[in-house]
mmCIF file of C-alpha atoms and ligand atoms in Angstrom:
data_model
loop_
_atom_site.group_PDB
_atom_site.id
_atom_site.type_symbol
_atom_site.label_atom_id
_atom_site.label_comp_id
_atom_site.label_asym_id
_atom_site.label_seq_id
_atom_site.Cartn_x
_atom_site.Cartn_y
_atom_site.Cartn_z
ATOM 1 C CA MET A 1317 -174.658 43.686 -223.902
ATOM 2 C CA LYS A 1318 -172.986 42.595 -227.096
ATOM 3 C CA ILE A 1319 -171.538 45.606 -228.893
ATOM 4 C CA ALA A 1320 -170.641 45.988 -232.556
ATOM 5 C CA ILE A 1321 -168.373 48.838 -233.606
ATOM 6 C CA ILE A 1322 -168.664 49.636 -237.293
ATOM 7 C CA GLY A 1323 -165.479 51.491 -238.220
ATOM 8 C CA ALA A 1324 -163.396 50.123 -235.330
ATOM 9 C CA SER A 1325 -159.997 50.796 -236.918
ATOM 10 C CA GLY A 1326 -160.451 54.588 -236.857
ATOM 11 C CA TYR A 1327 -159.742 57.008 -234.038
ATOM 12 C CA ALA A 1328 -163.284 57.160 -232.676
ATOM 13 C CA GLY A 1329 -163.695 53.379 -233.053
ATOM 14 C CA GLY A 1330 -160.407 52.816 -231.218
ATOM 15 C CA ASP A 1331 -161.540 55.003 -228.342
ATOM 16 C CA LEU A 1332 -164.863 53.141 -228.173
ATOM 17 C CA ILE A 1333 -162.956 49.873 -227.723
ATOM 18 C CA ARG A 1334 -160.626 51.446 -225.131
ATOM 19 C CA LEU A 1335 -163.450 52.921 -223.051
ATOM 20 C CA LEU A 1336 -165.736 49.881 -223.295
ATOM 21 C CA LEU A 1337 -162.980 47.677 -221.828
ATOM 22 C CA SER A 1338 -163.918 49.125 -218.435
ATOM 23 C CA HIS A 1339 -167.694 49.165 -218.945
ATOM 24 C CA PRO A 1340 -169.339 46.699 -216.559
ATOM 25 C CA ARG A 1341 -172.248 45.766 -218.853
ATOM 26 C CA ALA A 1342 -170.860 45.936 -222.357
ATOM 27 C CA GLU A 1343 -168.544 43.704 -224.336
ATOM 28 C CA VAL A 1344 -167.348 44.485 -227.826
ATOM 29 C CA THR A 1345 -167.976 41.359 -229.892
ATOM 30 C CA VAL A 1346 -167.731 42.792 -233.414
ATOM 31 C CA ALA A 1347 -165.089 45.280 -234.585
ATOM 32 C CA THR A 1348 -165.276 46.064 -238.282
ATOM 33 C CA SER A 1349 -162.728 47.297 -240.773
ATOM 34 C CA ARG A 1350 -162.912 46.602 -244.485
ATOM 35 C CA LYS A 1351 -159.177 47.088 -245.025
ATOM 36 C CA LEU A 1352 -157.951 45.234 -241.923
ATOM 37 C CA ALA A 1353 -160.393 42.294 -241.788
ATOM 38 C CA GLY A 1354 -158.585 39.263 -240.374
ATOM 39 C CA LYS A 1355 -155.986 41.310 -238.489
ATOM 40 C CA PRO A 1356 -155.923 41.758 -234.718
ATOM 41 C CA VAL A 1357 -157.342 45.012 -233.342
ATOM 42 C CA ASP A 1358 -154.002 45.789 -231.698
ATOM 43 C CA SER A 1359 -152.349 45.905 -235.131
ATOM 44 C CA VAL A 1360 -153.552 49.520 -235.422
ATOM 45 C CA HIS A 1361 -154.407 50.138 -231.759
ATOM 46 C CA PRO A 1362 -151.163 49.025 -230.050
ATOM 47 C CA HIS A 1363 -152.252 50.595 -226.739
ATOM 48 C CA LEU A 1364 -154.902 47.833 -226.549
ATOM 49 C CA LYS A 1365 -152.378 44.963 -226.865
ATOM 50 C CA GLY A 1366 -153.015 42.300 -224.214
ATOM 51 C CA LEU A 1367 -156.339 43.859 -223.233
ATOM 52 C CA THR A 1368 -158.484 42.466 -226.029
ATOM 53 C CA GLY A 1369 -158.270 39.477 -228.307
ATOM 54 C CA LEU A 1370 -160.609 41.089 -230.847
ATOM 55 C CA MET A 1371 -159.961 40.646 -234.539
ATOM 56 C CA PHE A 1372 -161.178 43.023 -237.228
ATOM 57 C CA GLU A 1373 -163.828 41.578 -239.501
ATOM 58 C CA ASN A 1374 -165.953 42.757 -242.378
ATOM 59 C CA PRO A 1375 -169.276 40.976 -241.855
ATOM 60 C CA SER A 1376 -172.355 41.451 -243.991
ATOM 61 C CA LEU A 1377 -175.095 43.388 -242.219
ATOM 62 C CA GLU A 1378 -177.190 40.232 -241.652
ATOM 63 C CA ASN A 1379 -174.290 38.590 -239.847
ATOM 64 C CA ILE A 1380 -173.696 41.306 -237.258
ATOM 65 C CA ASP A 1381 -174.677 39.746 -233.939
ATOM 66 C CA ALA A 1382 -175.095 42.530 -231.359
ATOM 67 C CA ASP A 1383 -177.534 44.256 -229.027
ATOM 68 C CA LEU A 1384 -176.193 47.698 -229.899
ATOM 69 C CA ALA A 1385 -174.001 49.071 -232.680
ATOM 70 C CA PHE A 1386 -171.878 52.198 -232.740
ATOM 71 C CA LEU A 1387 -171.435 53.679 -236.214
ATOM 72 C CA ALA A 1388 -167.939 55.212 -236.213
ATOM 73 C CA VAL A 1389 -167.804 55.557 -239.986
ATOM 74 C CA PRO A 1390 -167.640 58.669 -242.188
ATOM 75 C CA HIS A 1391 -170.786 60.609 -242.998
ATOM 76 C CA THR A 1392 -172.836 59.068 -245.846
ATOM 77 C CA ALA A 1393 -171.553 55.591 -244.861
ATOM 78 C CA ALA A 1394 -173.614 55.623 -241.635
ATOM 79 C CA MET A 1395 -176.909 56.053 -243.507
ATOM 80 C CA THR A 1396 -176.354 52.705 -245.240
ATOM 81 C CA TYR A 1397 -176.031 50.870 -241.885
ATOM 82 C CA ALA A 1398 -178.534 52.601 -239.582
ATOM 83 C CA GLY A 1399 -181.843 51.412 -241.062
ATOM 84 C CA PRO A 1400 -180.891 47.754 -241.666
ATOM 85 C CA LEU A 1401 -179.427 47.409 -238.147
ATOM 86 C CA LEU A 1402 -182.532 48.938 -236.569
ATOM 87 C CA GLU A 1403 -184.745 46.595 -238.616
ATOM 88 C CA ARG A 1404 -182.874 43.685 -237.061
ATOM 89 C CA GLY A 1405 -183.652 45.026 -233.554
ATOM 90 C CA ILE A 1406 -180.128 46.334 -232.937
ATOM 91 C CA ARG A 1407 -179.970 49.703 -231.186
ATOM 92 C CA VAL A 1408 -177.691 52.245 -232.821
ATOM 93 C CA VAL A 1409 -175.609 55.243 -231.755
ATOM 94 C CA ASP A 1410 -174.338 57.073 -234.824
ATOM 95 C CA LEU A 1411 -171.165 59.144 -234.408
ATOM 96 C CA SER A 1412 -171.369 60.558 -237.933
ATOM 97 C CA ALA A 1413 -173.285 63.627 -239.098
ATOM 98 C CA ASP A 1414 -175.942 61.676 -241.013
ATOM 99 C CA TYR A 1415 -178.839 62.094 -238.571
ATOM 100 C CA ARG A 1416 -177.920 65.301 -236.712
ATOM 101 C CA LEU A 1417 -179.652 67.779 -239.012
ATOM 102 C CA PRO A 1418 -182.982 68.089 -240.822
ATOM 103 C CA LYS A 1419 -182.813 66.286 -244.190
ATOM 104 C CA ASP A 1420 -182.712 69.397 -246.410
ATOM 105 C CA THR A 1421 -180.064 71.078 -244.226
ATOM 106 C CA PHE A 1422 -177.957 67.904 -244.287
ATOM 107 C CA GLU A 1423 -178.204 67.628 -248.060
ATOM 108 C CA THR A 1424 -177.284 71.281 -248.597
ATOM 109 C CA ILE A 1425 -174.339 71.252 -246.215
ATOM 110 C CA TYR A 1426 -172.905 67.827 -246.993
ATOM 111 C CA GLY A 1427 -173.717 68.061 -250.702
ATOM 112 C CA VAL A 1428 -175.176 64.557 -251.018
ATOM 113 C CA PRO A 1429 -178.711 63.154 -251.064
ATOM 114 C CA HIS A 1430 -179.786 61.418 -247.861
ATOM 115 C CA THR A 1431 -180.855 57.940 -248.896
ATOM 116 C CA ASP A 1432 -182.450 56.740 -245.637
ATOM 117 C CA TYR A 1433 -183.606 59.712 -243.589
ATOM 118 C CA PHE A 1434 -185.511 59.591 -240.305
ATOM 119 C CA GLU A 1435 -185.618 61.936 -237.327
ATOM 120 C CA ALA A 1436 -183.425 61.060 -234.371
ATOM 121 C CA PRO A 1437 -182.792 62.438 -230.886
ATOM 122 C CA TYR A 1438 -179.701 64.677 -230.782
ATOM 123 C CA GLY A 1439 -177.533 63.070 -228.142
ATOM 124 C CA LEU A 1440 -176.239 65.984 -226.130
ATOM 125 C CA PRO A 1441 -177.421 64.533 -222.806
ATOM 126 C CA GLU A 1442 -177.069 67.745 -220.806
ATOM 127 C CA LEU A 1443 -179.740 69.346 -223.032
ATOM 128 C CA HIS A 1444 -181.758 66.438 -224.439
ATOM 129 C CA ARG A 1445 -181.569 63.642 -221.875
ATOM 130 C CA ASP A 1446 -185.324 63.023 -221.830
ATOM 131 C CA GLN A 1447 -185.458 62.418 -225.593
ATOM 132 C CA CYS A 1448 -182.535 59.985 -225.359
ATOM 133 C CA ARG A 1449 -184.051 57.812 -222.611
ATOM 134 C CA GLY A 1450 -185.241 54.547 -224.102
ATOM 135 C CA ALA A 1451 -184.387 55.641 -227.670
ATOM 136 C CA LEU A 1452 -183.499 52.960 -230.206
ATOM 137 C CA PHE A 1453 -181.300 55.329 -232.219
ATOM 138 C CA ILE A 1454 -179.305 58.404 -231.215
ATOM 139 C CA ALA A 1455 -177.427 60.886 -233.381
ATOM 140 C CA ASN A 1456 -174.259 61.655 -231.445
ATOM 141 C CA PRO A 1457 -173.342 65.368 -231.770
ATOM 142 C CA GLY A 1458 -170.296 66.690 -233.574
ATOM 143 C CA CYS A 1459 -167.183 67.395 -231.518
ATOM 144 C CA PHE A 1460 -167.143 71.191 -232.053
ATOM 145 C CA PRO A 1461 -170.897 71.602 -231.396
ATOM 146 C CA THR A 1462 -170.545 69.641 -228.139
ATOM 147 C CA GLY A 1463 -167.936 71.953 -226.602
ATOM 148 C CA ALA A 1464 -169.431 75.092 -228.113
ATOM 149 C CA THR A 1465 -173.051 74.458 -227.181
ATOM 150 C CA LEU A 1466 -172.183 73.460 -223.618
ATOM 151 C CA ALA A 1467 -170.154 76.700 -223.301
ATOM 152 C CA ALA A 1468 -173.013 78.951 -224.406
ATOM 153 C CA ALA A 1469 -176.157 77.063 -223.354
ATOM 154 C CA PRO A 1470 -176.866 78.777 -220.013
ATOM 155 C CA LEU A 1471 -176.735 82.240 -221.620
ATOM 156 C CA ALA A 1472 -177.914 81.512 -225.163
ATOM 157 C CA LYS A 1473 -181.436 82.845 -224.731
ATOM 158 C CA TYR A 1474 -180.144 86.159 -223.332
ATOM 159 C CA ALA A 1475 -177.768 86.754 -226.270
ATOM 160 C CA HIS A 1476 -178.102 88.584 -229.569
ATOM 161 C CA THR A 1477 -174.795 87.229 -230.938
ATOM 162 C CA ILE A 1478 -172.645 84.208 -230.140
ATOM 163 C CA ILE A 1479 -169.163 83.854 -231.640
ATOM 164 C CA TYR A 1480 -167.377 80.533 -231.207
ATOM 165 C CA ASP A 1481 -163.612 80.438 -231.687
ATOM 166 C CA SER A 1482 -162.273 76.882 -231.354
ATOM 167 C CA LYS A 1483 -158.810 75.325 -231.256
ATOM 168 C CA THR A 1484 -158.786 71.644 -232.148
ATOM 169 C CA GLY A 1485 -156.298 68.807 -231.996
ATOM 170 C CA VAL A 1486 -155.362 66.914 -235.138
ATOM 171 C CA SER A 1487 -157.168 63.622 -234.333
ATOM 172 C CA GLY A 1488 -160.390 65.493 -235.182
ATOM 173 C CA ALA A 1489 -159.583 64.842 -238.832
ATOM 174 C CA GLY A 1490 -159.545 61.043 -238.429
ATOM 175 C CA ASP A 1491 -156.690 58.682 -239.219
ATOM 176 C CA ASN A 1492 -156.479 59.433 -242.950
ATOM 177 C CA PRO A 1493 -153.277 61.430 -243.542
ATOM 178 C CA SER A 1494 -153.487 64.618 -245.636
ATOM 179 C CA ALA A 1495 -151.434 67.711 -246.396
ATOM 180 C CA VAL A 1496 -153.404 69.576 -243.725
ATOM 181 C CA THR A 1497 -152.465 67.067 -241.023
ATOM 182 C CA HIS A 1498 -148.915 66.453 -242.263
ATOM 183 C CA TYR A 1499 -146.550 67.031 -239.330
ATOM 184 C CA PRO A 1500 -144.520 69.952 -240.760
ATOM 185 C CA ASN A 1501 -147.741 71.807 -241.539
ATOM 186 C CA VAL A 1502 -149.217 71.233 -238.083
ATOM 187 C CA GLY A 1503 -146.243 71.101 -235.707
ATOM 188 C CA ASP A 1504 -145.151 74.427 -234.196
ATOM 189 C CA ASN A 1505 -148.009 76.119 -236.024
ATOM 190 C CA VAL A 1506 -151.634 77.301 -235.710
ATOM 191 C CA ASN A 1507 -153.909 77.233 -238.755
ATOM 192 C CA PRO A 1508 -157.375 78.740 -239.079
ATOM 193 C CA TYR A 1509 -159.558 76.797 -241.511
ATOM 194 C CA LYS A 1510 -163.095 77.026 -242.902
ATOM 195 C CA TRP A 1511 -163.230 80.468 -241.286
ATOM 196 C CA THR A 1512 -166.925 81.047 -241.941
ATOM 197 C CA SER A 1513 -168.167 77.811 -243.478
ATOM 198 C CA HIS A 1514 -167.454 74.825 -241.226
ATOM 199 C CA ARG A 1515 -170.182 72.193 -241.474
ATOM 200 C CA HIS A 1516 -170.637 72.052 -237.710
ATOM 201 C CA LEU A 1517 -171.974 75.622 -237.674
ATOM 202 C CA ALA A 1518 -175.404 74.291 -238.709
ATOM 203 C CA GLU A 1519 -175.558 72.082 -235.598
ATOM 204 C CA MET A 1520 -174.533 75.004 -233.399
ATOM 205 C CA LYS A 1521 -177.265 77.209 -234.873
ATOM 206 C CA LEU A 1522 -179.853 74.473 -234.476
ATOM 207 C CA GLU A 1523 -178.938 73.941 -230.845
ATOM 208 C CA ALA A 1524 -179.049 77.687 -230.103
ATOM 209 C CA ALA A 1525 -182.537 77.831 -231.617
ATOM 210 C CA ARG A 1526 -183.638 74.789 -229.586
ATOM 211 C CA LEU A 1527 -182.488 76.676 -226.493
ATOM 212 C CA GLY A 1528 -184.905 79.474 -227.387
ATOM 213 C CA SER A 1529 -182.128 81.771 -228.563
ATOM 214 C CA GLU A 1530 -182.547 84.252 -231.394
ATOM 215 C CA ALA A 1531 -178.820 84.976 -231.436
ATOM 216 C CA ARG A 1532 -176.775 85.097 -234.625
ATOM 217 C CA VAL A 1533 -174.183 82.346 -234.346
ATOM 218 C CA TYR A 1534 -170.665 82.435 -235.850
ATOM 219 C CA PHE A 1535 -167.848 79.894 -235.730
ATOM 220 C CA THR A 1536 -164.170 79.797 -236.729
ATOM 221 C CA PRO A 1537 -162.010 76.719 -236.000
ATOM 222 C CA HIS A 1538 -158.207 76.559 -235.736
ATOM 223 C CA LEU A 1539 -155.949 73.525 -235.959
ATOM 224 C CA VAL A 1540 -153.339 73.431 -233.194
ATOM 225 C CA PRO A 1541 -150.441 71.007 -232.708
ATOM 226 C CA VAL A 1542 -151.982 68.671 -230.134
ATOM 227 C CA ASN A 1543 -153.383 65.189 -230.703
ATOM 228 C CA ARG A 1544 -156.590 65.466 -228.686
ATOM 229 C CA GLY A 1545 -158.787 68.228 -227.431
ATOM 230 C CA ILE A 1546 -160.983 71.159 -228.355
ATOM 231 C CA LEU A 1547 -160.827 74.450 -226.489
ATOM 232 C CA THR A 1548 -163.701 76.746 -227.442
ATOM 233 C CA THR A 1549 -163.930 80.421 -226.552
ATOM 234 C CA ALA A 1550 -167.547 81.548 -226.789
ATOM 235 C CA HIS A 1551 -168.059 85.296 -226.983
ATOM 236 C CA ILE A 1552 -171.653 85.745 -225.838
ATOM 237 C CA LEU A 1553 -172.962 89.228 -226.566
ATOM 238 C CA LEU A 1554 -175.931 89.879 -224.286
ATOM 239 C CA ASN A 1555 -179.076 91.936 -224.734
ATOM 240 C CA GLU A 1556 -178.683 93.177 -221.133
ATOM 241 C CA PRO A 1557 -175.417 93.299 -219.138
ATOM 242 C CA MET A 1558 -174.767 90.611 -216.544
ATOM 243 C CA GLU A 1559 -172.298 90.876 -213.652
ATOM 244 C CA GLN A 1560 -169.628 88.260 -212.989
ATOM 245 C CA ASP A 1561 -171.280 86.798 -209.879
ATOM 246 C CA GLU A 1562 -174.601 86.366 -211.627
ATOM 247 C CA ALA A 1563 -173.012 84.720 -214.685
ATOM 248 C CA GLU A 1564 -170.994 82.309 -212.537
ATOM 249 C CA GLN A 1565 -174.006 81.369 -210.438
ATOM 250 C CA LEU A 1566 -176.083 80.838 -213.568
ATOM 251 C CA TYR A 1567 -173.535 78.383 -214.986
ATOM 252 C CA GLN A 1568 -173.049 76.529 -211.746
ATOM 253 C CA LYS A 1569 -176.787 76.143 -211.258
ATOM 254 C CA TYR A 1570 -177.399 75.161 -214.901
ATOM 255 C CA TYR A 1571 -174.912 72.296 -214.719
ATOM 256 C CA GLN A 1572 -175.533 71.296 -211.107
ATOM 257 C CA GLY A 1573 -175.783 67.513 -210.916
ATOM 258 C CA GLU A 1574 -174.348 66.985 -214.385
ATOM 259 C CA PRO A 1575 -171.783 64.201 -214.018
ATOM 260 C CA PHE A 1576 -169.559 65.348 -216.881
ATOM 261 C CA VAL A 1577 -169.647 69.151 -216.790
ATOM 262 C CA ARG A 1578 -167.312 70.788 -214.272
ATOM 263 C CA TYR A 1579 -167.078 74.473 -213.469
ATOM 264 C CA GLN A 1580 -163.364 75.123 -213.433
ATOM 265 C CA MET A 1581 -160.574 76.670 -215.484
ATOM 266 C CA PRO A 1582 -160.684 74.816 -218.817
ATOM 267 C CA MET A 1583 -157.452 73.303 -220.103
ATOM 268 C CA LEU A 1584 -157.009 70.526 -222.610
ATOM 269 C CA GLY A 1585 -154.662 68.522 -220.383
ATOM 270 C CA ALA A 1586 -157.208 68.154 -217.589
ATOM 271 C CA VAL A 1587 -159.849 66.562 -219.834
ATOM 272 C CA ARG A 1588 -157.551 64.578 -222.153
ATOM 273 C CA GLY A 1589 -158.746 60.964 -222.380
ATOM 274 C CA SER A 1590 -161.818 61.712 -220.230
ATOM 275 C CA ASN A 1591 -165.513 62.396 -220.802
ATOM 276 C CA PHE A 1592 -165.449 65.689 -218.888
ATOM 277 C CA CYS A 1593 -166.224 69.128 -220.224
ATOM 278 C CA ASP A 1594 -164.653 71.905 -218.144
ATOM 279 C CA ILE A 1595 -166.192 75.374 -218.402
ATOM 280 C CA LYS A 1596 -165.569 78.785 -216.844
ATOM 281 C CA VAL A 1597 -166.990 82.242 -217.551
ATOM 282 C CA GLU A 1598 -165.826 85.798 -217.248
ATOM 283 C CA SER A 1599 -168.136 88.783 -217.689
ATOM 284 C CA GLU A 1600 -167.375 92.292 -218.837
ATOM 285 C CA GLY A 1601 -171.004 93.356 -218.700
ATOM 286 C CA ASP A 1602 -172.643 92.954 -222.061
ATOM 287 C CA ARG A 1603 -170.062 90.387 -223.219
ATOM 288 C CA VAL A 1604 -169.602 87.153 -221.324
ATOM 289 C CA VAL A 1605 -166.677 84.996 -222.392
ATOM 290 C CA ALA A 1606 -167.298 81.289 -221.713
ATOM 291 C CA VAL A 1607 -164.480 78.853 -222.409
ATOM 292 C CA SER A 1608 -164.914 75.076 -222.588
ATOM 293 C CA ALA A 1609 -162.446 72.211 -222.930
ATOM 294 C CA ILE A 1610 -163.271 68.676 -224.077
ATOM 295 C CA ASP A 1611 -161.435 65.706 -225.542
ATOM 296 C CA ASN A 1612 -162.751 65.555 -229.120
ATOM 297 C CA LEU A 1613 -162.525 61.755 -229.176
ATOM 298 C CA VAL A 1614 -164.215 61.222 -225.799
ATOM 299 C CA LYS A 1615 -166.853 63.828 -224.840
ATOM 300 C CA GLY A 1616 -166.739 64.874 -228.514
ATOM 301 C CA ALA A 1617 -167.252 61.320 -229.856
ATOM 302 C CA ALA A 1618 -166.769 57.885 -228.213
ATOM 303 C CA GLY A 1619 -167.367 58.860 -224.571
ATOM 304 C CA GLN A 1620 -170.526 60.795 -225.333
ATOM 305 C CA ALA A 1621 -171.683 57.868 -227.503
ATOM 306 C CA ILE A 1622 -171.263 55.525 -224.510
ATOM 307 C CA GLN A 1623 -173.010 58.091 -222.274
ATOM 308 C CA ASN A 1624 -175.879 57.945 -224.780
ATOM 309 C CA MET A 1625 -175.826 54.138 -224.801
ATOM 310 C CA ASN A 1626 -176.118 54.202 -221.005
ATOM 311 C CA ILE A 1627 -179.067 56.604 -221.170
ATOM 312 C CA MET A 1628 -180.914 54.740 -223.929
ATOM 313 C CA CYS A 1629 -180.505 51.436 -222.083
ATOM 314 C CA GLY A 1630 -181.464 52.796 -218.655
ATOM 315 C CA TYR A 1631 -178.014 52.286 -217.115
ATOM 316 C CA ASP A 1632 -176.246 54.708 -214.817
ATOM 317 C CA GLU A 1633 -175.034 57.401 -217.210
ATOM 318 C CA ARG A 1634 -171.557 57.359 -215.673
ATOM 319 C CA GLU A 1635 -170.848 53.658 -216.186
ATOM 320 C CA GLY A 1636 -167.511 53.065 -217.877
ATOM 321 C CA LEU A 1637 -166.810 56.778 -218.119
ATOM 322 C CA MET A 1638 -165.501 58.024 -214.789
ATOM 323 C CA ALA A 1639 -161.771 57.756 -215.566
ATOM 324 C CA PRO A 1640 -160.010 61.086 -214.995
ATOM 325 C CA GLY A 1641 -158.033 62.974 -217.629
ATOM 326 C CA LEU A 1642 -154.301 62.614 -218.158
ATOM 327 C CA LEU A 1643 -152.463 65.571 -216.678
ATOM 328 C CA PRO A 1644 -149.702 66.424 -217.380
HETATM 329 N N1 NAP B 564 -162.202 62.184 -234.948
HETATM 330 C C1 NAP B 564 -163.012 62.874 -234.158
HETATM 331 O O1 NAP B 564 -162.558 63.661 -233.313
HETATM 332 C C2 NAP B 564 -164.506 62.740 -234.296
HETATM 333 C C3 NAP B 564 -165.305 63.445 -233.378
HETATM 334 C C4 NAP B 564 -166.691 63.357 -233.479
HETATM 335 C C5 NAP B 564 -167.263 62.586 -234.493
HETATM 336 N N2 NAP B 564 -166.468 61.947 -235.380
HETATM 337 C C6 NAP B 564 -167.119 61.169 -236.442
HETATM 338 O O2 NAP B 564 -166.933 59.788 -236.172
HETATM 339 C C7 NAP B 564 -166.811 59.079 -237.409
HETATM 340 C C8 NAP B 564 -165.468 58.354 -237.402
HETATM 341 O O3 NAP B 564 -164.438 59.324 -237.283
HETATM 342 P P1 NAP B 564 -162.894 58.929 -237.159
HETATM 343 O O4 NAP B 564 -162.178 60.193 -236.903
HETATM 344 O O5 NAP B 564 -162.742 57.778 -236.226
HETATM 345 O O6 NAP B 564 -162.610 58.454 -238.658
HETATM 346 P P2 NAP B 564 -161.423 57.543 -239.198
HETATM 347 O O7 NAP B 564 -160.278 57.578 -238.240
HETATM 348 O O8 NAP B 564 -161.191 57.966 -240.600
HETATM 349 O O9 NAP B 564 -162.053 56.074 -239.191
HETATM 350 C C9 NAP B 564 -163.110 55.706 -240.053
HETATM 351 C C10 NAP B 564 -163.484 54.245 -239.821
HETATM 352 O O10 NAP B 564 -164.584 53.906 -240.660
HETATM 353 C C11 NAP B 564 -164.233 52.797 -241.537
HETATM 354 N N3 NAP B 564 -164.891 53.099 -242.814
HETATM 355 C C12 NAP B 564 -164.602 54.094 -243.697
HETATM 356 N N4 NAP B 564 -165.477 54.105 -244.709
HETATM 357 C C13 NAP B 564 -166.360 53.088 -244.462
HETATM 358 C C14 NAP B 564 -167.500 52.570 -245.159
HETATM 359 N N5 NAP B 564 -167.936 53.120 -246.303
HETATM 360 N N6 NAP B 564 -168.163 51.521 -244.600
HETATM 361 C C15 NAP B 564 -167.724 50.958 -243.460
HETATM 362 N N7 NAP B 564 -166.646 51.386 -242.764
HETATM 363 C C16 NAP B 564 -165.979 52.448 -243.259
HETATM 364 C C17 NAP B 564 -162.713 52.792 -241.579
HETATM 365 O O11 NAP B 564 -162.161 51.504 -241.754
HETATM 366 P P3 NAP B 564 -162.125 50.756 -243.177
HETATM 367 O O12 NAP B 564 -161.964 51.821 -244.215
HETATM 368 O O13 NAP B 564 -160.974 49.795 -243.073
HETATM 369 O O14 NAP B 564 -163.459 50.028 -243.270
HETATM 370 C C18 NAP B 564 -162.375 53.266 -240.157
HETATM 371 O O15 NAP B 564 -162.458 52.183 -239.257
HETATM 372 C C19 NAP B 564 -166.933 60.141 -238.531
HETATM 373 O O16 NAP B 564 -168.250 60.200 -239.000
HETATM 374 C C20 NAP B 564 -166.542 61.428 -237.827
HETATM 375 O O17 NAP B 564 -167.090 62.571 -238.412
HETATM 376 C C21 NAP B 564 -165.096 61.987 -235.298
#
């Protein structure tokens, strides 16, 4: 398969190139960047030096020659690429937020009109695999909603309240420097942000509702001084108490056979660079605490996007994605 990555100079685009290097059926043939067109990919991704001869380019939409395109561009940019690529018969996996929410919810939360809306499968394979099979377009979930929803899913329909408390690494903000991500503000520090109003909350609520849950859902993220990773503590307040054994068995059964969800003590180091999501639960009766760990750029972005590509194309879901994390 010929793969185009739109937005290949960013963090998610860089991880798509890195991961696809070991995919047996896919070859990246187009890597776009408007600012770096004409420069080699390793000029901003030095870890890829000697592994790819790709050059950044800035082709017009009609000149993108690919079987499948990943949109690793900011929200609102993706909606200008999705339709035209699909019209040309190119499958698309969109890593942005443009097609994850109903149109009116998107417009309210992102504060912009959606100029090319259509409904798309939400690519959290563990919950929506059937809708992703054979799809021509998939909306890849947000990084926080991936870790959070996987942490709460088995218990969501038994809960009246779910509170997600997440710690995220700095690469979640992309490669554009800002005061928030400036080293002295991040290093040796922990910062809560968007305490009650993070945009990803809408996705979390939508997923809880799709799981048949009537729970109220809350979310507060914190920026921590690591490059990659999201650790989410889900406080799941149950309608009826559940003992530890029952909660553990429920989780293990729910994710049995899932290639990328492991029931074990979550820690960022064990999933760093990998597509795994590690989850463990502890019950105190009417509150079950479920903690998940993912790499925001892999299971939270590029890895999950490749998992979705594999599912939409009928390949083995694990292809190109079975590399372990980097511990220590
Ligand atoms: N970082 C994460 O952990 C993460 C996780 C999940 C999802 N995502 C989503 O994935 C997407 C990419 O995130 P990122 O963190 O990789 O961002 P990033 O580091 O800021 O990279 C953005 C990329 O898009 C290109 N770009 C920007 N505006 C564009 C436009 N209007 N048209 C075409 N290309 C454009 C940029 O290159 P040029 O400006 O040179 O063209 C760059 O290659 C975003 O939608 C983000 O929300 C990110």
